[in-house]
XYZ file of C-alpha atoms in Angstrom:
668
model
C 103.651 -54.813 -62.049
C 105.708 -57.765 -63.286
C 108.974 -56.014 -62.299
C 107.661 -55.296 -58.760
C 106.546 -58.876 -58.368
C 110.005 -60.182 -59.459
C 111.733 -57.813 -56.990
C 109.386 -58.885 -54.165
C 110.073 -62.594 -55.021
C 113.851 -62.054 -54.977
C 113.713 -60.310 -51.598
C 111.525 -62.968 -50.073
C 113.776 -65.719 -51.533
C 116.862 -64.077 -50.069
C 115.174 -63.733 -46.649
C 114.164 -67.409 -46.602
C 117.659 -68.491 -47.755
C 119.417 -66.254 -45.224
C 117.199 -67.507 -42.425
C 117.942 -71.126 -43.370
C 121.687 -70.298 -43.488
C 121.447 -68.774 -40.007
C 119.629 -71.949 -38.829
C 122.275 -74.187 -40.476
C 125.328 -72.451 -38.999
C 123.746 -72.172 -35.538
C 122.688 -75.826 -35.717
C 126.268 -76.920 -36.519
C 127.883 -74.497 -34.008
C 125.704 -75.548 -31.188
C 126.231 -79.169 -31.817
C 129.992 -78.587 -31.653
C 129.484 -77.025 -28.210
C 127.355 -79.951 -27.013
C 129.874 -82.577 -28.227
C 133.047 -81.062 -26.717
C 132.999 -83.431 -23.803
C 132.621 -86.462 -26.001
C 135.608 -85.341 -28.131
C 137.758 -84.790 -25.053
C 137.061 -88.275 -23.777
C 137.425 -89.957 -27.184
C 140.883 -88.535 -28.019
C 142.010 -88.599 -24.257
C 143.276 -85.074 -24.449
C 143.469 -82.364 -21.733
C 140.918 -79.586 -21.352
C 143.512 -76.998 -22.413
C 143.776 -78.679 -25.805
C 140.026 -78.909 -26.080
C 139.862 -75.139 -25.523
C 142.208 -74.677 -28.414
C 140.059 -76.882 -30.646
C 136.937 -75.128 -29.617
C 138.549 -71.773 -30.122
C 139.868 -72.693 -33.628
C 136.414 -71.706 -34.982
C 136.806 -68.154 -33.739
C 140.448 -68.091 -34.979
C 139.315 -69.132 -38.497
C 136.562 -66.461 -38.458
C 138.979 -63.739 -37.322
C 141.478 -64.576 -40.094
C 139.159 -63.356 -42.791
C 136.267 -61.449 -41.258
C 137.559 -57.907 -41.753
C 138.436 -58.440 -45.415
C 135.357 -60.402 -46.319
C 133.036 -57.904 -44.747
C 134.727 -54.967 -46.500
C 135.775 -56.325 -49.883
C 132.745 -58.652 -49.997
C 130.314 -55.723 -49.929
C 131.764 -54.638 -53.277
C 131.199 -57.964 -55.013
C 128.419 -60.542 -55.366
C 127.296 -60.996 -51.849
C 124.879 -63.920 -52.288
C 127.476 -66.022 -53.998
C 130.125 -65.221 -51.426
C 127.577 -66.487 -48.816
C 127.130 -69.674 -50.850
C 130.918 -70.258 -50.967
C 131.049 -69.775 -47.168
C 128.353 -72.347 -46.625
C 130.169 -74.815 -48.834
C 133.401 -74.327 -46.828
C 131.436 -74.822 -43.521
C 130.023 -78.125 -44.837
C 133.531 -79.371 -45.816
C 134.792 -78.468 -42.311
C 131.955 -80.402 -40.666
C 132.632 -83.529 -42.695
C 136.317 -83.193 -41.882
C 135.573 -83.171 -38.139
C 133.763 -86.577 -38.421
C 136.636 -88.163 -40.387
C 138.731 -89.441 -37.469
C 136.078 -91.868 -36.359
C 136.588 -93.870 -39.480
C 140.341 -93.961 -39.115
C 140.489 -94.990 -35.482
C 139.863 -98.395 -33.898
C 137.046 -99.137 -31.358
C 136.996 -96.995 -28.206
C 138.421 -98.792 -25.136
C 137.411 -97.306 -21.811
C 139.082 -97.729 -18.429
C 137.468 -100.190 -16.021
C 138.511 -100.122 -12.366
C 136.324 -102.886 -10.990
C 136.906 -106.563 -11.835
C 133.806 -108.684 -12.253
C 132.609 -112.183 -13.227
C 130.720 -112.891 -16.407
C 128.352 -115.127 -14.453
C 125.488 -113.013 -13.270
C 124.555 -115.339 -10.475
C 128.083 -115.666 -9.082
C 129.366 -113.992 -5.976
C 133.005 -113.011 -5.936
C 135.348 -111.506 -3.366
C 136.654 -108.120 -4.402
C 139.473 -106.031 -3.008
C 139.693 -102.993 -5.331
C 142.566 -101.567 -3.427
C 144.620 -104.687 -4.002
C 143.716 -105.194 -7.635
C 146.671 -104.852 -10.031
C 145.628 -102.627 -12.856
C 148.006 -102.920 -15.815
C 148.771 -99.576 -17.398
C 149.251 -100.055 -21.090
C 150.653 -96.775 -22.493
C 149.493 -96.345 -26.080
C 150.929 -94.011 -28.627
C 149.264 -90.636 -28.492
C 146.686 -90.069 -31.206
C 146.859 -86.954 -33.196
C 143.618 -87.552 -34.979
C 142.153 -84.617 -33.064
C 144.072 -82.430 -35.517
C 141.407 -83.253 -38.084
C 138.806 -81.890 -35.712
C 140.824 -78.741 -35.157
C 141.281 -78.114 -38.914
C 137.640 -78.818 -39.566
C 136.456 -76.380 -36.907
C 138.905 -73.789 -38.373
C 137.257 -74.222 -41.792
C 133.893 -73.790 -40.186
C 134.967 -70.469 -38.816
C 136.252 -69.323 -42.235
C 133.113 -70.458 -43.994
C 130.692 -68.738 -41.598
C 132.388 -65.358 -42.053
C 130.319 -63.913 -44.930
C 126.829 -64.972 -43.676
C 126.129 -62.350 -41.037
C 127.774 -59.122 -42.340
C 126.955 -59.576 -46.023
C 123.513 -61.027 -45.385
C 122.326 -58.384 -42.958
C 123.703 -55.512 -45.118
C 121.963 -57.031 -48.188
C 118.627 -57.082 -46.386
C 118.974 -53.561 -44.992
C 119.949 -52.187 -48.452
C 117.032 -53.627 -50.379
C 114.119 -53.817 -48.002
C 111.749 -51.106 -46.872
C 113.086 -49.131 -43.875
C 110.057 -49.963 -41.734
C 110.379 -53.641 -42.615
C 114.043 -54.064 -41.665
C 113.569 -54.645 -37.966
C 110.903 -57.241 -38.562
C 112.944 -59.068 -41.219
C 115.982 -59.153 -39.005
C 113.896 -60.422 -36.095
C 112.435 -63.221 -38.283
C 115.875 -64.242 -39.530
C 117.344 -64.332 -36.007
C 114.283 -66.203 -34.760
C 114.735 -68.907 -37.361
C 118.448 -68.870 -36.594
C 117.853 -69.419 -32.879
C 115.970 -72.615 -33.695
C 119.404 -73.919 -34.876
C 120.827 -74.127 -31.353
C 117.677 -75.704 -30.139
C 117.934 -78.526 -32.605
C 121.731 -78.667 -32.162
C 121.471 -79.154 -28.422
C 118.674 -81.805 -28.851
C 120.834 -83.647 -31.333
C 123.829 -83.493 -28.947
C 121.617 -84.706 -26.092
C 120.330 -87.583 -28.204
C 123.689 -88.730 -29.596
C 125.329 -88.443 -26.138
C 123.210 -91.491 -25.160
C 124.299 -93.556 -28.189
C 127.549 -95.334 -27.809
C 130.416 -94.109 -30.005
C 130.924 -97.455 -31.752
C 127.310 -98.243 -32.264
C 126.812 -101.065 -34.759
C 130.291 -102.445 -34.283
C 130.251 -103.594 -30.611
C 127.897 -105.652 -28.486
C 126.284 -103.108 -26.249
C 125.417 -105.810 -23.684
C 129.124 -106.135 -22.774
C 129.354 -102.517 -21.729
C 129.781 -101.920 -18.065
C 129.048 -98.132 -18.148
C 126.012 -95.957 -18.905
C 125.788 -92.535 -20.574
C 125.849 -91.041 -17.083
C 129.380 -92.367 -16.537
C 132.344 -90.017 -16.974
C 134.037 -92.589 -19.210
C 131.152 -92.784 -21.686
C 131.642 -91.479 -25.188
C 128.622 -90.807 -27.398
C 128.347 -90.987 -31.121
C 129.814 -87.551 -31.634
C 130.895 -88.195 -35.260
C 127.363 -88.872 -36.455
C 126.237 -85.415 -35.586
C 128.883 -83.763 -37.786
C 127.664 -85.703 -40.779
C 124.067 -84.550 -40.136
C 125.029 -80.888 -39.624
C 127.412 -80.876 -42.621
C 124.612 -82.075 -44.875
C 122.253 -79.322 -43.644
C 124.848 -76.615 -44.173
C 125.611 -77.880 -47.611
C 121.855 -77.769 -48.491
C 121.702 -74.146 -47.260
C 124.208 -72.982 -49.829
C 122.163 -73.909 -52.892
C 119.717 -70.966 -53.136
C 122.419 -68.269 -52.949
C 123.934 -69.339 -56.232
C 120.824 -68.164 -58.097
C 120.276 -64.755 -56.431
C 121.154 -61.398 -58.149
C 124.085 -59.248 -57.004
C 121.749 -56.326 -56.126
C 118.113 -55.246 -56.055
C 116.401 -51.905 -56.084
C 114.783 -50.726 -52.906
C 111.739 -52.840 -52.083
C 108.513 -51.277 -53.179
C 110.055 -48.765 -55.542
C 109.766 -48.592 -59.341
C 112.815 -49.370 -61.423
C 113.101 -45.769 -62.554
C 113.046 -44.662 -59.028
C 115.854 -46.898 -57.844
C 118.541 -44.283 -58.189
C 116.602 -41.669 -56.181
C 115.901 -44.306 -53.635
C 119.572 -44.957 -52.993
C 120.261 -41.235 -52.870
C 117.476 -40.621 -50.353
C 119.013 -42.575 -47.436
C 117.226 -42.871 -44.142
C 116.824 -39.397 -42.657
C 117.110 -40.586 -39.115
C 120.213 -42.622 -39.845
C 121.907 -39.503 -41.375
C 121.118 -37.534 -38.228
C 122.980 -39.886 -36.031
C 126.130 -39.988 -38.221
C 129.076 -37.726 -37.427
C 128.724 -34.481 -39.392
C 132.194 -34.765 -40.806
C 131.412 -38.197 -42.255
C 128.210 -37.092 -43.976
C 130.284 -35.397 -46.655
C 131.542 -38.757 -47.929
C 129.097 -39.526 -50.783
C 129.156 -43.091 -52.134
C 130.557 -42.684 -55.580
C 130.742 -45.102 -58.492
C 134.257 -46.437 -58.514
C 135.802 -49.231 -60.538
C 135.810 -52.401 -58.416
C 139.558 -53.141 -58.335
C 141.442 -54.593 -55.561
C 143.968 -51.772 -55.510
C 141.300 -49.092 -55.114
C 139.533 -51.003 -52.360
C 142.752 -51.681 -50.436
C 143.704 -48.019 -50.709
C 140.412 -46.941 -49.095
C 140.424 -49.629 -46.361
C 142.375 -47.783 -43.640
C 140.505 -44.379 -44.250
C 137.220 -46.308 -43.971
C 138.349 -47.820 -40.552
C 139.234 -44.372 -39.392
C 135.844 -42.967 -40.385
C 134.081 -45.941 -38.748
C 135.760 -45.646 -35.353
C 135.508 -41.869 -35.239
C 131.808 -42.588 -34.735
C 131.530 -42.461 -30.970
C 128.096 -44.095 -30.902
C 129.399 -47.113 -32.886
C 132.479 -47.432 -30.611
C 130.292 -47.296 -27.512
C 128.015 -49.952 -28.982
C 130.982 -52.269 -29.664
C 132.219 -51.890 -26.052
C 128.713 -52.568 -24.686
C 128.329 -55.647 -26.872
C 131.791 -56.893 -25.835
C 131.063 -56.889 -22.128
C 127.608 -58.465 -22.634
C 128.962 -61.242 -24.867
C 131.625 -62.095 -22.291
C 128.876 -62.826 -19.842
C 126.672 -64.663 -22.377
C 129.465 -66.911 -23.676
C 130.462 -67.843 -20.147
C 126.845 -68.597 -19.253
C 125.972 -70.768 -22.363
C 129.327 -72.630 -22.190
C 129.084 -73.772 -18.576
C 125.304 -73.745 -18.019
C 124.901 -77.490 -18.517
C 127.728 -78.126 -15.983
C 126.079 -75.688 -13.649
C 122.763 -77.522 -13.811
C 124.531 -80.790 -13.387
C 126.579 -79.815 -10.321
C 124.152 -77.578 -8.530
C 120.888 -79.489 -9.126
C 122.175 -83.021 -9.771
C 121.024 -83.535 -13.393
C 123.028 -85.403 -16.048
C 124.825 -83.476 -18.744
C 122.508 -85.009 -21.434
C 119.332 -83.894 -19.565
C 120.770 -80.391 -18.954
C 121.533 -79.948 -22.638
C 118.093 -81.175 -23.574
C 116.312 -78.731 -21.217
C 118.259 -75.812 -22.521
C 117.257 -76.781 -26.086
C 113.528 -77.156 -25.449
C 113.039 -74.368 -22.806
C 115.655 -71.625 -22.990
C 116.234 -71.363 -26.715
C 112.532 -71.216 -27.770
C 112.194 -68.358 -25.135
C 115.106 -66.570 -26.809
C 113.485 -67.034 -30.248
C 110.198 -65.625 -28.969
C 112.014 -62.690 -27.409
C 113.810 -61.801 -30.574
C 110.615 -61.880 -32.686
C 108.860 -59.819 -29.968
C 111.514 -57.138 -29.984
C 111.251 -56.754 -33.775
C 107.463 -56.631 -33.597
C 107.533 -53.933 -30.980
C 109.807 -51.754 -33.184
C 107.509 -52.214 -36.247
C 104.287 -51.801 -34.311
C 105.200 -48.600 -32.516
C 107.550 -47.312 -35.285
C 110.349 -46.567 -32.822
C 113.423 -44.674 -33.884
C 117.023 -44.965 -32.627
C 116.298 -43.557 -29.217
C 113.166 -45.665 -28.859
C 115.059 -48.787 -29.813
C 117.731 -47.920 -27.273
C 115.040 -47.638 -24.532
C 113.820 -51.107 -25.347
C 117.306 -52.539 -25.294
C 118.292 -51.003 -22.024
C 114.974 -52.012 -20.362
C 115.407 -55.721 -21.430
C 119.039 -55.631 -20.296
C 118.083 -54.274 -16.854
C 115.261 -56.841 -16.509
C 117.515 -59.794 -17.295
C 120.102 -58.414 -14.798
C 117.415 -58.426 -12.061
C 116.523 -62.027 -12.712
C 120.132 -63.074 -12.732
C 120.543 -61.498 -9.268
C 117.707 -63.571 -8.005
C 119.171 -66.784 -9.425
C 122.204 -66.493 -7.261
C 120.066 -67.262 -4.184
C 118.257 -70.260 -5.708
C 120.370 -73.185 -4.460
C 120.453 -76.822 -3.463
C 122.536 -78.441 -0.709
C 125.813 -80.026 -1.584
C 125.627 -83.705 -2.693
C 126.323 -85.892 0.297
C 129.627 -87.683 -0.462
C 131.420 -89.370 2.369
C 134.765 -87.841 3.067
C 134.174 -84.831 0.755
C 131.011 -82.886 1.724
C 130.066 -84.920 4.811
C 131.909 -87.188 7.153
C 131.456 -90.935 7.170
C 128.853 -90.325 9.982
C 126.885 -87.984 7.717
C 127.982 -84.775 9.436
C 128.771 -81.835 7.135
C 132.473 -80.947 7.019
C 134.294 -77.824 6.012
C 137.779 -79.028 4.976
C 138.256 -81.450 2.087
C 141.489 -83.424 1.315
C 142.600 -86.896 0.461
C 142.906 -87.902 4.147
C 139.232 -87.175 4.850
C 138.355 -90.022 2.487
C 139.806 -92.532 4.860
C 137.952 -93.719 7.930
C 138.158 -96.498 10.528
C 135.554 -98.488 8.536
C 137.828 -98.747 5.513
C 141.346 -98.675 6.977
C 141.823 -102.452 6.717
C 141.473 -102.319 2.871
C 144.286 -99.925 2.085
C 142.036 -98.137 -0.471
C 143.333 -95.671 -3.009
C 141.957 -92.208 -2.540
C 142.694 -91.132 -6.120
C 140.022 -92.957 -8.057
C 136.394 -91.856 -8.601
C 133.994 -94.871 -8.862
C 130.930 -93.525 -6.964
C 128.528 -95.945 -5.359
C 125.206 -95.164 -3.648
C 124.068 -96.762 -0.433
C 120.535 -97.360 0.672
C 120.946 -94.623 3.289
C 121.331 -91.972 0.573
C 125.039 -91.430 1.168
C 127.532 -91.548 -1.808
C 130.943 -93.164 -1.432
C 133.790 -92.356 -3.848
C 134.473 -96.061 -4.533
C 133.295 -99.487 -3.330
C 136.560 -99.927 -1.482
C 136.130 -96.732 0.474
C 132.619 -97.914 1.303
C 134.254 -100.952 2.922
C 132.569 -103.438 0.599
C 133.777 -107.079 0.556
C 131.837 -108.860 -2.147
C 129.862 -108.126 -5.332
C 127.218 -109.794 -7.437
C 126.131 -109.180 -11.053
C 127.969 -107.788 -14.029
C 128.220 -104.562 -15.922
C 125.600 -101.942 -15.117
C 123.778 -104.339 -12.672
C 126.767 -104.877 -10.335
C 125.933 -104.589 -6.643
C 128.427 -104.520 -3.772
C 127.597 -106.172 -0.421
C 128.886 -106.221 3.143
C 130.013 -102.656 3.082
C 131.277 -101.849 6.581
C 131.091 -98.051 6.223
C 127.450 -98.357 5.320
C 126.772 -100.419 8.453
C 127.975 -97.548 10.679
C 125.112 -95.358 9.382
C 122.388 -97.953 9.687
C 120.775 -100.050 12.351
C 121.800 -103.713 12.574
C 120.058 -106.032 10.146
C 119.530 -103.247 7.505
C 120.815 -103.542 3.925
C 124.584 -102.892 3.748
C 124.866 -102.910 0.007
C 125.686 -100.210 -2.524
C 124.901 -99.759 -6.191
C 126.997 -98.176 -9.020
C 126.450 -94.479 -9.506
C 125.966 -91.301 -7.434
C 122.931 -90.891 -5.165
C 120.281 -88.440 -6.231
C 119.915 -85.149 -4.397
C 117.776 -85.012 -1.289
C 115.272 -82.485 0.070
C 113.495 -79.829 -2.038
C 116.155 -79.745 -4.809
C 113.621 -80.545 -7.526
C 111.416 -77.749 -6.411
C 114.381 -75.289 -6.393
C 115.352 -76.440 -9.820
C 111.901 -75.603 -11.148
C 112.186 -72.142 -9.693
C 115.648 -71.804 -11.317
C 114.495 -72.955 -14.708
C 111.459 -70.563 -14.549
C 113.732 -67.596 -13.783
C 116.178 -68.703 -16.456
C 113.527 -68.990 -19.202
C 111.863 -65.744 -18.357
C 115.304 -64.004 -18.199
C 116.181 -65.526 -21.585
C 112.986 -64.090 -23.118
C 113.439 -60.574 -21.595
C 117.089 -60.441 -22.558
C 116.353 -61.519 -26.195
C 113.738 -58.784 -26.520
C 116.593 -56.254 -26.669
C 118.502 -58.079 -29.352
C 116.759 -56.661 -32.495
C 116.446 -53.075 -31.118
C 120.215 -53.142 -30.263
C 120.914 -54.174 -33.840
C 118.870 -51.335 -35.146
C 120.686 -48.813 -33.018
C 123.924 -50.157 -34.470
C 122.712 -50.103 -38.111
C 121.260 -46.588 -37.881
C 124.452 -45.215 -36.387
C 126.749 -46.084 -39.337
C 127.039 -44.857 -42.904
C 125.524 -46.736 -45.796
C 128.796 -47.516 -47.507
C 130.385 -48.654 -44.193
C 127.593 -50.912 -43.099
C 129.240 -54.266 -44.099
C 132.506 -53.188 -42.754
C 130.991 -52.018 -39.422
C 129.186 -55.348 -38.917
C 132.317 -57.252 -39.877
C 134.477 -55.192 -37.433
C 131.834 -55.754 -34.680
C 132.108 -59.497 -35.291
C 135.894 -59.337 -35.324
C 136.238 -57.479 -32.095
C 133.444 -59.146 -30.154
C 134.623 -62.658 -31.171
C 138.219 -61.874 -30.463
C 137.697 -60.459 -26.988
C 134.294 -61.913 -26.233
C 134.384 -65.373 -27.827
C 137.805 -66.780 -27.011
C 138.726 -65.543 -23.476
C 135.483 -66.226 -21.503
C 135.653 -70.092 -21.607
C 139.246 -69.856 -20.454
C 138.860 -67.551 -17.405
C 135.403 -68.927 -16.521
C 136.803 -72.400 -16.564
C 139.853 -71.468 -14.507
C 137.716 -69.916 -11.806
C 135.325 -72.843 -11.804
C 138.135 -75.325 -11.420
C 139.112 -73.571 -8.155
C 135.868 -74.879 -6.645
C 136.617 -78.503 -7.424
C 136.494 -81.051 -4.542
C 137.625 -84.254 -6.299
C 139.747 -84.531 -9.415
C 139.699 -87.685 -11.516
C 142.819 -89.728 -12.279
C 143.933 -90.859 -15.679
C 144.615 -94.510 -16.437
C 148.344 -94.139 -16.227
C 148.447 -91.341 -13.595
C 147.989 -87.608 -13.799
C 145.053 -85.363 -12.991
C 142.000 -85.852 -15.131
C 138.678 -83.901 -15.201
C 136.914 -82.629 -12.105
C 134.302 -85.114 -10.745
C 132.446 -83.119 -8.210
C 132.464 -79.411 -7.154
C 131.618 -77.486 -3.979
C 128.167 -76.376 -5.220
C 128.012 -73.234 -3.048
C 131.417 -71.992 -4.264
C 130.559 -72.920 -7.857
C 127.217 -71.067 -7.695
C 128.638 -67.887 -6.216
C 131.638 -67.795 -8.549
C 129.740 -68.673 -11.734
C 126.625 -66.530 -11.227
C 128.452 -63.754 -9.433
C 130.856 -63.342 -12.389
C 128.017 -63.342 -14.963
C 125.944 -60.839 -12.918
C 128.985 -58.524 -12.624
C 129.480 -58.544 -16.355
C 125.795 -57.882 -17.051
C 125.846 -55.069 -14.500
C 128.780 -53.445 -16.285
C 126.911 -53.832 -19.630
C 123.932 -52.045 -18.164
C 126.106 -49.165 -17.044
C 127.497 -48.804 -20.532
C 123.998 -48.928 -22.027
C 123.126 -46.024 -19.751
C 126.095 -43.949 -21.007
C 125.149 -44.852 -24.615
C 121.521 -43.871 -24.057
C 122.614 -40.437 -22.700
C 124.757 -39.854 -25.743
C 121.772 -40.725 -28.049
C 119.475 -38.395 -26.197
C 121.994 -35.628 -26.299
C 122.447 -36.173 -30.063
C 118.665 -36.170 -30.464
C 118.297 -32.852 -28.741
C 121.071 -31.340 -30.892
C 119.235 -32.543 -34.043
C 115.997 -30.963 -32.891
C 117.542 -27.656 -32.192
C 119.336 -27.734 -35.581
C 116.212 -28.470 -37.480
C 114.261 -25.827 -35.520
C 116.884 -23.219 -36.461
C 116.611 -24.200 -40.102
C 112.798 -23.770 -39.952
C 113.133 -20.372 -38.360
C 115.659 -19.292 -41.011
C 113.310 -20.438 -43.775
C 110.353 -18.482 -42.210
C 112.518 -15.436 -41.834
C 113.527 -15.451 -45.531
C 109.859 -15.765 -46.490
C 108.822 -12.730 -44.496
C 111.631 -10.433 -45.563
C 110.772 -10.718 -49.251
C 107.172 -9.848 -49.950
C 107.078 -11.560 -53.312
C 108.915 -14.817 -53.273
C 111.637 -16.740 -51.433
C 114.077 -19.103 -52.978
C 116.114 -21.453 -50.791
C 118.514 -24.248 -51.641
C 118.530 -27.074 -49.102
C 122.022 -28.060 -47.857
C 121.489 -31.747 -47.159
C 121.810 -34.978 -49.056
C 118.180 -35.027 -50.163
C 118.739 -32.161 -52.529
C 121.533 -33.727 -54.559
C 119.111 -33.473 -57.504
C 119.460 -29.657 -57.353
C 115.734 -29.053 -56.916
C 114.733 -25.545 -55.615
C 111.679 -24.648 -53.545
C 109.932 -21.456 -54.590
């Protein structure tokens, strides 16, 4: 009894530790995603370079994933996971280091103002001489790149070694539920990561070292940089804490619920259903006791890969996951921007809503899928049915989301004319009008101001403003001639800093969109654990860690790095107004054509999910065909046994020809 209690404690401790490690890595990874914009602004680097920095995590992961997942399965898996967490923590701390080496952040200001709040001054933005001070390019972003690379290397052992350890030493019927619990705790990581990112995005980067009252921008401004560095210190500490329990866990455990003396028989009696779905030619490869030397392992690596990819079900699963992950990565990367551009919410609020609404729905869906498998004791085919049903349901909700829309933001010269009439063509010349011709305004800058008639102008100059009052965030521009054209005489001809809020029923449409998005997240997540079970039960015991590692390698190579690139390139084609850097050159996009953005973004995601559903259908047919073949084979064996019993009136002796009879027992 004491032995069984110790085994149970070790399994439970490993489950809790692995769940916390999943939480920590997801917490850190999601925070990196939420802080990408802040890093881009802080180091004043192009989006292409930001893509390289963001992709360095995947590059680091890919450098070692195949070898860690294969060779790591032969060594002390818990300690390898501990080492990985330690490397991740070092990478997180390294990413925060540049903040302490650089000076205070200086943002570009395009409007001159007086320090006297009660003063009124004449402004002519188009005639203001802005001195361009070219500073030496900072290469401090290289620390961020190397830190993210280390994060990718450190995260490598957690998933393949952790999942294979759980599946090896837990009861067969408990594995789906355990995996669901681990992934559910793990999904809380992105929720807290996005919430931390949203919170720190509102805190100025140089908090504690500058007077915040002197700032002329808010967190909604495109020049604002939040306290991105503080988040990496927090996430690094959490990851470091998650490594501690793994140092004290054993290398291996007997199967949960079995006596010590039965442990050998337990490993020999592998899951019958899993054996059935393995290729017949691969079932001959018994796992033998071999000396754990690097030469022996390296010699067997290529044959193991060949055996793995000869499994058609496994190969089809990888292809299906690859297509689905392309759609998911594109969705999660640009979802905050989609909510910002289509429904008019700030990036901070969009990140916050994703964290408190979508991610809990995903967590609930994962745990629900695991519970369904355990409650109804579904096999491989049953798990595939659950996965394909959830995938089809999420596809239907995505199709509906394409038609949930808001009108374009009303920006004079871009989406509407200066008389408020919608226009089709957009170029630099449409920003000029009779009301602002006398000012010789620049059409390159983006300093949006909102008039009391609800129309946004790209700058105070293009609004025809003559004077201003106040300082910083409270600055108001007066005597704006373009505003006067839209209003009756005597009305307020002033504008305020910032873009106008959306009109009409946009808030109502946004609520519909979020409802569909949350429900779709739940339904899609319900198929996560069943899909994992289909994958695990379709591969051999000794290839399990390698299979999970190769899945991670392939999916992250072709599903993690390319989507942000081609999604971003297509989204950029819908841009209406590009920003301008301080010393010239094109900056980030300031406003998009919301209809083109919506159709491009949601259409591409829906197309990828549709293809994923088609592949799930092909995979399901292969599983059903395999199941029927198994049933016919088992029925033939039963008939042969019955025939032998009838032909001999006294006794029948038969030797089974499967793995379960390796102990040479006979039935008489």
